[in-house]
């Protein structure tokens, strides 16, 4: 593959290694790194983790790091959040901000489709490479380490926390255009094009990697892509591809326009999408027909169409350039760039355990920053051992542990004879000996401040990989429509009515709001009880027997929505820090492992 042959991704990671913890560098890097958050509690959680990273020298220390959260009230979308960031930056730096190189990583939201990232944030999800182990924040900065040098003056580069982009420059130097917006374009299948943005480009000039964009199609149907002349291209292998979006750069002229729009129209009372609303307004052939198309809008408010129109009028005439990271006719490969998305639990597992190319070019390891090994790898069925091995990250694993294929483990302590089923995600758990985690399970322990118990407690959430966290229904229908591990709640729990107490009958609820998790005084008790209950549920599946939400009728139960309101971030970070210290200690003296846990 083109990018693999040159090892450009590996080189970027090595250059990032060289500036981690440094106070200065000869490399051109970001002046400001901004991470966005959904609300004040999430902002505080993000700030604590960034401060911890700076203290432990996991990030370059010569950049400024800011966490900016959405205002309370209406959900404003990543486009609204981008404009809010511009206002905050201008308030802090004034006119000089237009000469600064800023990266904005959108990390807000509650990761309902990947609940193991809900509490501490998907941008702080572990990735199995480097020492100290990278999290998504560092991986994003490493992936884009060349980009500040491709910006002529200042501007803002916008990206999302749940993607990884790998690419090469195809041997052709390029820079971000000094005006308008410049997007990264990747070759993708027609199917991927239906869930992303698709660029319709003018012809590339000879020897150039950039082109002006005629039109940006946001999540178009396959029919529309085939009907749009020049949208679908053929690879050298005869496959149909389109050029899809990922991240983009806004030159100072665009930043000024959007800042003025925000100041004139705040507070925003609807969602503005940085892709659907910004990019669709651009291009030589753009028109305003998309404004009334609300198919991809999460919540339509009365001001949506009015503000969409104003965004279109603000950006109309702004140029859209695309860095087309695609192979040219005569190239020896059909792969020059790719972006990986892990917004859902299934995508996360696929990226971590199945993406061989990504694993190779990022020097990923099957076991990264762990201690107490070896462990037993358990393949599913008759598959060979090398089929789909698990990924283990930042964990302590004692002897006689078995881990099923396709599973991912981060920040855990597994004691003897623990068994993790296949295709599971286990995060921030401390398990008693002989605990069994069923296959296809999401298991995650959260420290909470319990107002009922008046002390620190722990809740372990347990969901099925296929559970739909966001599908909602009216309260009256919740128990007979919402499924947990493939079974209706009313068929799973004998006391299922406790899952939705004190809810107005006309309110909509989902599995996210189901109060089905009890709290316990220790991590081990919480996670082990969750696994015991899961195994009973799976054993009784299809039978008349039902499980209880808790043995005590007055025990307080929590939903994922509840947990986010009472999470104790300090305690969770303390657990991660303790694991890190224990791993370092056991690497120096493996015999110290048992004594570290004797207390």
XYZ file of C-alpha atoms in Angstrom:
599
model
C 0.000 0.000 0.000
C 1.209 3.482 -0.797
C 1.124 4.952 2.695
C 2.609 1.795 4.187
C 5.513 1.685 1.731
C 6.740 5.071 2.869
C 5.893 4.562 6.509
C 4.636 8.141 6.784
C 2.277 7.383 9.654
C 5.082 5.691 11.579
C 7.291 8.733 11.000
C 4.599 11.068 12.302
C 4.211 8.990 15.448
C 7.974 8.998 16.024
C 8.138 12.783 15.587
C 5.325 13.173 18.079
C 7.200 10.906 20.526
C 10.149 13.307 20.277
C 8.116 16.342 21.380
C 6.018 14.764 24.146
C 6.773 16.522 27.400
C 9.025 19.081 25.686
C 8.791 22.801 26.457
C 9.986 23.808 22.997
C 10.519 22.312 19.577
C 12.083 23.067 16.221
C 8.952 21.715 14.550
C 6.031 23.938 13.627
C 3.184 22.819 15.874
C -0.237 24.035 17.019
C -0.251 27.240 19.036
C -3.560 26.261 20.645
C -5.214 22.873 21.108
C -8.943 23.126 21.828
C -11.084 20.227 23.008
C -14.833 20.843 23.071
C -17.168 19.459 25.740
C -20.928 19.135 26.064
C -21.324 20.806 29.468
C -19.471 22.057 32.543
C -19.108 18.636 34.248
C -17.629 17.172 31.069
C -15.373 20.210 30.698
C -14.045 19.691 34.232
C -13.422 16.009 33.521
C -11.521 16.839 30.333
C -9.450 19.565 32.008
C -8.362 17.224 34.790
C -7.188 14.619 32.315
C -5.280 17.133 30.200
C -3.614 18.562 33.308
C -2.616 15.047 34.326
C -1.173 14.405 30.862
C 0.867 17.604 30.933
C 2.187 16.743 34.384
C 3.219 13.243 33.278
C 4.762 14.617 30.049
C 2.438 12.818 27.676
C 1.709 15.985 25.680
C 3.933 18.733 24.230
C 3.987 21.485 26.846
C 4.756 24.418 24.532
C 1.165 24.580 23.231
C -1.818 26.091 25.047
C -4.631 23.658 25.851
C -8.206 24.854 26.255
C -11.438 22.999 26.980
C -14.538 24.893 25.846
C -18.029 23.633 26.604
C -21.394 24.350 25.050
C -23.658 26.813 26.860
C -26.643 25.376 28.773
C -29.940 25.162 26.965
C -30.323 24.269 23.318
C -28.046 21.723 21.686
C -25.984 23.753 19.194
C -24.190 20.998 17.239
C -20.530 20.854 16.255
C -21.000 23.846 13.935
C -22.352 25.927 16.794
C -19.540 24.674 19.013
C -16.991 25.674 16.354
C -18.338 29.235 16.295
C -18.390 29.343 20.104
C -14.705 28.355 20.076
C -13.961 31.222 17.674
C -15.627 33.668 20.070
C -13.707 32.290 23.070
C -10.398 32.439 21.185
C -11.011 36.017 20.043
C -11.952 37.020 23.589
C -8.668 35.527 24.856
C -6.245 36.512 22.095
C -7.892 39.345 20.144
C -6.843 39.969 16.530
C -3.665 37.945 16.988
C -5.793 34.805 16.956
C -5.978 35.047 13.161
C -2.216 34.542 13.001
C -2.290 31.558 15.355
C -2.540 27.929 14.298
C -5.342 26.253 16.197
C -6.741 22.741 16.176
C -10.285 22.123 17.436
C -11.100 18.534 18.421
C -14.822 18.064 18.875
C -15.202 15.644 21.774
C -18.501 16.777 23.302
C -21.494 14.508 23.581
C -22.190 11.518 25.773
C -21.083 8.659 23.496
C -24.352 6.787 23.889
C -23.319 4.322 21.200
C -19.963 3.687 22.956
C -20.861 3.951 26.660
C -17.379 2.998 27.904
C -16.327 6.461 26.664
C -19.299 8.337 28.137
C -17.823 9.313 31.498
C -14.192 10.232 30.778
C -14.662 11.044 27.074
C -13.900 9.294 23.795
C -10.889 11.559 23.245
C -9.326 9.833 26.284
C -9.876 6.300 24.993
C -6.697 4.213 24.946
C -5.023 3.219 21.682
C -2.588 0.265 21.739
C 0.691 1.890 20.766
C 3.692 3.837 22.142
C 5.078 4.366 25.630
C 3.419 5.876 27.569
C 0.356 4.474 25.856
C -1.432 6.878 23.535
C -4.992 7.995 23.980
C -7.051 9.388 21.125
C -6.007 12.960 21.974
C -2.336 12.181 21.374
C -3.089 10.004 18.346
C -4.996 12.887 16.739
C -2.138 15.310 17.380
C 0.401 12.814 16.043
C -1.672 12.140 12.915
C -1.863 15.852 12.137
C 1.687 16.755 13.160
C 2.534 17.903 9.593
C -0.491 20.157 9.229
C 0.678 23.259 11.142
C 3.584 23.467 8.695
C 1.114 23.436 5.794
C -0.726 26.518 7.114
C 0.753 29.726 5.713
C -0.440 32.163 8.388
C -3.125 31.258 10.909
C -6.491 29.552 10.975
C -8.441 26.736 12.572
C -8.319 23.031 11.774
C -11.545 21.211 12.752
C -11.777 17.474 13.442
C -13.691 14.946 15.551
C -12.415 12.803 18.406
C -13.779 9.471 17.181
C -11.881 9.149 13.904
C -8.366 8.151 12.902
C -6.979 9.338 9.557
C -3.976 7.743 7.879
C -2.617 9.082 4.622
C 0.439 9.930 2.568
C 1.185 12.977 0.482
C 1.614 10.915 -2.696
C 5.045 12.473 -3.128
C 3.494 15.857 -3.898
C 3.972 18.901 -1.635
C 0.798 20.762 -0.711
C -0.485 23.414 1.658
C -3.833 24.468 3.006
C -5.296 27.250 0.879
C -4.827 30.711 2.489
C -8.503 31.547 1.963
C -11.770 29.658 2.217
C -12.043 26.125 3.572
C -9.760 23.204 2.694
C -11.046 19.692 3.383
C -9.301 16.341 3.415
C -10.743 13.928 0.832
C -10.476 10.146 1.090
C -11.441 7.333 -1.289
C -14.478 5.477 0.077
C -17.090 2.976 -1.003
C -20.540 4.075 -2.105
C -21.933 2.636 1.146
C -19.640 4.794 3.278
C -20.562 7.795 1.149
C -24.212 7.478 2.207
C -23.258 8.158 5.845
C -20.637 10.866 5.275
C -20.035 13.944 3.168
C -19.040 13.488 -0.482
C -16.954 15.970 -2.497
C -17.674 16.654 -6.165
C -14.393 18.027 -7.540
C -13.218 19.928 -10.577
C -10.436 18.176 -12.451
C -7.101 17.980 -10.682
C -4.326 19.900 -12.374
C -1.306 17.889 -13.475
C 1.027 17.219 -10.561
C -1.391 18.694 -8.028
C -2.978 17.013 -5.047
C -5.574 19.751 -4.442
C -8.650 20.726 -6.409
C -11.496 23.181 -6.122
C -14.776 21.620 -5.091
C -17.918 22.157 -7.151
C -20.358 20.805 -4.581
C -20.498 19.064 -1.219
C -23.163 16.390 -0.818
C -24.086 15.601 2.792
C -24.983 11.927 3.334
C -26.327 11.482 -0.213
C -28.171 8.380 -1.352
C -26.403 5.942 -3.671
C -28.898 6.918 -6.357
C -27.966 10.597 -6.053
C -24.240 9.831 -6.181
C -24.603 7.815 -9.376
C -26.862 10.485 -10.890
C -24.371 13.294 -10.163
C -21.888 13.537 -13.008
C -18.292 13.061 -11.827
C -19.219 11.950 -8.303
C -18.490 8.239 -8.669
C -15.037 7.203 -9.891
C -13.443 3.908 -10.884
C -10.351 2.529 -9.213
C -7.651 0.658 -11.080
C -9.356 -2.507 -9.816
C -12.667 -1.445 -11.351
C -14.382 -0.622 -8.034
C -16.718 2.351 -7.630
C -15.514 4.954 -5.125
C -16.397 8.474 -4.039
C -14.276 11.100 -2.285
C -15.515 11.542 1.272
C -14.796 14.095 3.992
C -13.111 13.810 7.373
C -11.566 17.008 8.772
C -11.139 20.508 7.363
C -9.181 23.750 7.745
C -10.766 27.220 7.943
C -8.619 30.133 6.789
C -8.802 33.452 8.700
C -11.363 34.941 6.290
C -13.828 32.157 7.094
C -13.125 32.439 10.818
C -14.005 36.142 10.686
C -17.271 35.453 8.826
C -18.379 32.760 11.245
C -17.414 34.785 14.309
C -19.520 37.704 13.087
C -22.430 35.363 12.372
C -22.213 33.932 15.891
C -22.000 37.304 17.607
C -25.002 38.539 15.601
C -27.141 35.462 16.291
C -26.214 34.110 19.737
C -27.531 32.431 21.716
C -28.150 29.754 19.126
C -31.459 27.932 19.497
C -30.848 25.019 17.129
C -28.184 22.604 15.948
C -25.740 23.858 13.333
C -23.640 21.151 11.720
C -20.059 21.953 10.768
C -20.327 19.650 7.756
C -23.970 19.727 6.697
C -24.394 23.489 7.212
C -20.910 24.917 6.603
C -19.661 22.788 3.702
C -22.949 22.450 1.834
C -23.005 26.228 1.461
C -19.677 26.148 -0.385
C -18.541 25.188 -3.854
C -18.966 26.691 -7.309
C -22.177 24.696 -7.956
C -23.721 24.892 -4.484
C -27.334 25.902 -4.014
C -29.716 26.361 -1.111
C -31.909 23.292 -1.745
C -30.436 21.465 1.256
C -31.729 24.050 3.730
C -35.200 22.519 3.947
C -33.897 18.935 4.043
C -34.050 18.003 7.722
C -33.659 14.235 7.295
C -30.333 14.239 9.163
C -31.380 16.702 11.884
C -31.627 15.219 15.385
C -34.069 17.841 16.664
C -35.854 20.380 14.507
C -36.552 23.675 16.283
C -38.486 26.678 15.016
C -35.297 28.640 14.312
C -33.531 25.891 12.345
C -34.448 26.884 8.786
C -33.994 30.597 9.504
C -30.472 30.134 10.909
C -29.521 27.645 8.206
C -30.461 30.257 5.625
C -28.326 32.864 7.405
C -25.337 30.493 7.500
C -25.760 29.895 3.772
C -25.896 33.638 3.068
C -22.822 34.188 5.280
C -20.686 31.584 3.526
C -22.016 31.858 -0.033
C -19.144 32.546 -2.443
C -16.516 31.128 -0.083
C -14.185 28.740 -1.887
C -13.958 25.074 -0.948
C -10.694 23.315 -1.747
C -10.036 19.608 -1.259
C -6.773 17.798 -0.658
C -7.599 14.687 -2.686
C -5.695 11.905 -0.938
C -6.558 9.384 -3.634
C -4.386 7.411 -6.069
C -3.978 8.718 -9.602
C -4.266 6.803 -12.853
C -1.131 4.700 -13.217
C -0.459 4.513 -9.463
C 0.390 1.012 -8.287
C -2.127 1.016 -5.414
C -5.707 1.975 -4.799
C -5.015 2.999 -1.204
C -3.445 6.338 -0.341
C -5.529 7.380 2.650
C -8.238 6.090 4.892
C -10.230 7.253 7.851
C -11.465 4.949 10.570
C -14.531 5.794 12.619
C -15.280 4.269 16.021
C -18.409 6.076 17.143
C -20.228 2.833 17.955
C -19.240 -0.163 20.056
C -19.110 -2.388 16.994
C -16.965 0.090 15.046
C -14.664 0.418 18.053
C -14.131 -3.342 18.244
C -13.562 -3.559 14.493
C -10.985 -0.766 14.532
C -9.187 -2.240 17.523
C -9.151 -5.919 16.598
C -9.752 -6.309 12.851
C -8.038 -3.426 11.071
C -4.730 -5.039 10.190
C -3.456 -2.122 8.096
C -4.096 0.433 10.841
C -2.466 -1.878 13.348
C 0.662 -2.259 11.230
C 1.236 1.373 10.337
C 0.668 2.625 13.890
C 2.930 -0.084 15.358
C -0.001 -1.238 17.479
C 0.544 -4.096 19.898
C -1.752 -6.883 20.994
C -0.614 -6.189 24.543
C 0.248 -2.577 25.268
C 1.517 -1.283 28.622
C 0.289 -4.266 30.662
C 1.764 -6.349 33.468
C 1.217 -9.717 35.083
C 1.054 -11.691 31.844
C 0.959 -14.235 30.206
C -2.732 -14.827 29.688
C -4.644 -17.447 27.710
C -6.172 -16.352 24.420
C -9.433 -18.179 23.709
C -10.511 -18.304 20.056
C -14.194 -18.675 19.189
C -15.175 -22.075 17.825
C -12.592 -23.720 15.609
C -10.990 -20.505 14.360
C -7.179 -20.317 14.379
C -5.405 -18.362 17.084
C -4.320 -15.631 14.670
C -7.840 -14.966 13.368
C -8.940 -12.081 15.565
C -6.829 -11.728 18.734
C -7.911 -9.377 21.548
C -6.302 -6.051 22.423
C -5.122 -5.486 25.971
C -4.187 -1.981 27.115
C -2.943 -0.418 30.357
C -4.055 -3.335 32.528
C -2.790 -5.721 35.187
C -3.601 -9.332 34.344
C -2.852 -12.106 36.826
C -2.171 -15.754 35.847
C -4.724 -18.181 34.430
C -6.878 -15.499 32.806
C -8.573 -16.292 29.492
C -9.691 -13.649 26.989
C -11.899 -14.344 23.996
C -11.096 -13.313 20.453
C -12.150 -9.910 19.209
C -12.326 -8.401 22.708
C -10.782 -5.152 23.901
C -9.582 -4.461 27.425
C -8.447 -1.101 28.823
C -7.540 0.083 32.341
C -8.498 -3.147 34.108
C -7.271 -5.421 36.868
C -8.085 -9.067 36.176
C -7.408 -11.582 38.928
C -6.769 -15.305 38.584
C -9.116 -17.478 36.530
C -11.095 -14.547 35.172
C -12.678 -15.333 31.792
C -13.599 -12.628 29.244
C -15.951 -13.724 26.487
C -15.386 -13.017 22.808
C -16.216 -9.668 21.178
C -16.506 -7.809 24.470
C -15.380 -4.376 25.660
C -14.170 -4.283 29.259
C -13.081 -0.916 30.643
C -12.084 0.403 34.076
C -13.005 -2.845 35.850
C -11.431 -4.651 38.779
C -12.652 -8.256 38.821
C -12.648 -10.875 41.561
C -10.964 -14.221 40.784
C -13.016 -16.624 38.667
C -15.343 -13.909 37.348
C -16.874 -14.695 33.946
C -17.769 -11.916 31.510
C -20.215 -13.213 28.855
C -19.396 -12.735 25.161
C -20.664 -9.692 23.260
C -20.699 -7.613 26.443
C -19.895 -4.011 27.309
C -18.647 -3.836 30.909
C -17.553 -0.571 32.508
C -17.227 0.474 36.151
C -17.864 4.078 37.173
C -17.131 5.748 40.504
C -20.044 7.887 41.689
C -20.843 10.261 44.520
C -23.897 8.622 46.022
C -26.242 11.156 47.591
C -28.296 8.310 49.029
C -25.429 6.494 50.715
C -23.535 9.691 51.431
C -20.271 8.185 50.277
C -18.246 7.040 47.280
C -19.758 4.049 45.508
C -19.300 2.159 42.244
C -21.745 1.269 39.500
C -20.880 -1.223 36.767
C -22.836 -0.789 33.574
C -23.344 -3.910 31.507
C -24.901 -3.858 28.050
C -24.924 -6.089 25.033
C -22.804 -4.998 22.077
C -25.949 -4.944 19.933
C -28.106 -3.022 22.434
C -29.662 0.127 20.991
C -29.027 2.829 23.585
C -30.813 5.630 21.745
C -34.029 4.006 20.454
C -36.779 5.763 22.388
C -40.446 5.145 23.061
C -43.210 6.540 25.230
C -43.052 5.672 28.925
C -46.226 3.570 28.700
C -44.567 1.297 26.133
C -41.036 1.208 27.567
C -41.085 -2.205 29.239
C -42.715 -3.884 26.235
C -40.555 -2.220 23.560
C -37.070 -1.545 24.961
C -34.703 -4.497 24.718
C -31.771 -5.428 26.923
C -29.436 -8.152 25.643
C -31.998 -8.903 22.962
C -34.860 -9.433 25.414
C -37.660 -7.043 26.345
C -37.183 -5.489 29.761
C -40.484 -6.927 30.991
C -39.326 -10.419 29.996
C -35.916 -9.966 31.605
C -36.587 -8.526 35.053
C -39.368 -9.531 37.441
C -39.280 -6.011 38.914
C -38.802 -4.214 35.565
C -41.271 -1.469 36.565
C -38.516 -0.033 38.780
C -36.513 0.883 35.644
C -38.620 3.969 34.874
C -40.081 5.433 38.069
C -41.593 8.897 38.364
C -41.656 9.511 34.620
C -44.397 11.505 32.910
C -46.442 9.246 30.659
C -45.936 11.452 27.606
C -42.134 11.492 28.025
C -39.926 9.439 25.752
C -37.400 7.100 27.351
C -34.691 4.743 26.117
C -32.306 2.121 27.465
C -30.015 5.055 28.296
C -32.590 6.191 30.886
C -33.353 2.747 32.345
C -32.502 2.574 36.056
C -31.211 -0.988 36.080
C -27.792 -0.775 37.766
C -27.247 -0.958 41.555
C -24.299 0.671 43.356
C -21.788 -1.060 45.627
C -19.031 0.102 47.989
C -16.141 -1.421 45.988
C -15.197 -1.794 42.323
C -14.753 -5.538 42.673
C -18.168 -6.095 44.250
C -19.849 -3.908 41.636
C -18.308 -5.508 38.551
C -18.575 -9.069 39.840
C -22.250 -8.642 40.779
C -22.927 -7.219 37.308
C -21.334 -10.275 35.705
C -23.241 -12.676 37.944
C -26.525 -11.041 36.981
C -25.642 -11.111 33.286
C -24.884 -14.792 33.383
C -28.234 -15.479 35.071
C -30.036 -13.393 32.431
C -28.361 -15.257 29.583
C -29.005 -18.637 31.210
C -32.707 -17.829 31.594
C -33.125 -16.430 28.092
C -36.238 -17.959 26.553
C -37.385 -19.377 29.903
C -40.114 -18.112 32.196
C -37.643 -17.398 34.999
C -36.701 -13.757 35.427
C -33.888 -11.944 37.152
C -34.288 -9.187 39.745
C -32.817 -5.715 39.270
C -31.625 -5.978 42.869
C -32.206 -8.303 45.788
C -33.136 -5.387 48.023
C -36.401 -3.666 47.043
C -35.265 -0.311 48.428
C -31.801 -0.336 46.826
C -31.187 2.714 44.655
C -30.814 1.944 40.956
C -28.996 4.061 38.389
C -29.277 4.657 34.662
C -26.468 5.784 32.371
C -28.049 9.246 32.375
C -27.951 9.234 36.208
C -24.348 8.095 36.313
C -23.167 11.054 34.245
C -24.709 13.418 36.790
C -22.950 11.931 39.821
C -19.684 10.560 38.373
C -16.516 10.918 40.434
C -13.803 11.651 37.879
C -11.021 12.028 40.459
C -11.553 8.499 41.746
C -11.560 7.029 38.251
C -8.365 8.823 37.327
C -6.834 7.694 40.611
C -7.556 4.085 39.648
C -5.905 4.575 36.249
C -2.916 6.222 37.892
C -2.581 3.363 40.366
C -2.665 0.837 37.549
C 0.054 2.766 35.737
C 2.286 2.753 38.820
C 1.727 -0.958 39.403
C 2.512 -1.769 35.783
C 5.751 0.207 35.940
C 6.712 -1.461 39.212
C 6.063 -4.980 37.967
C 8.049 -4.346 34.824
C 11.074 -3.717 36.997
C 10.329 -6.576 39.342
C 7.684 -9.032 38.160
C 7.790 -10.800 41.501
C 6.406 -7.665 43.147
C 3.012 -8.178 41.520
C 1.415 -10.236 44.282
C 2.725 -8.023 47.076
C 1.328 -4.924 45.398
C -2.136 -6.394 45.740
C -1.717 -8.171 49.066
C -3.455 -5.272 50.777
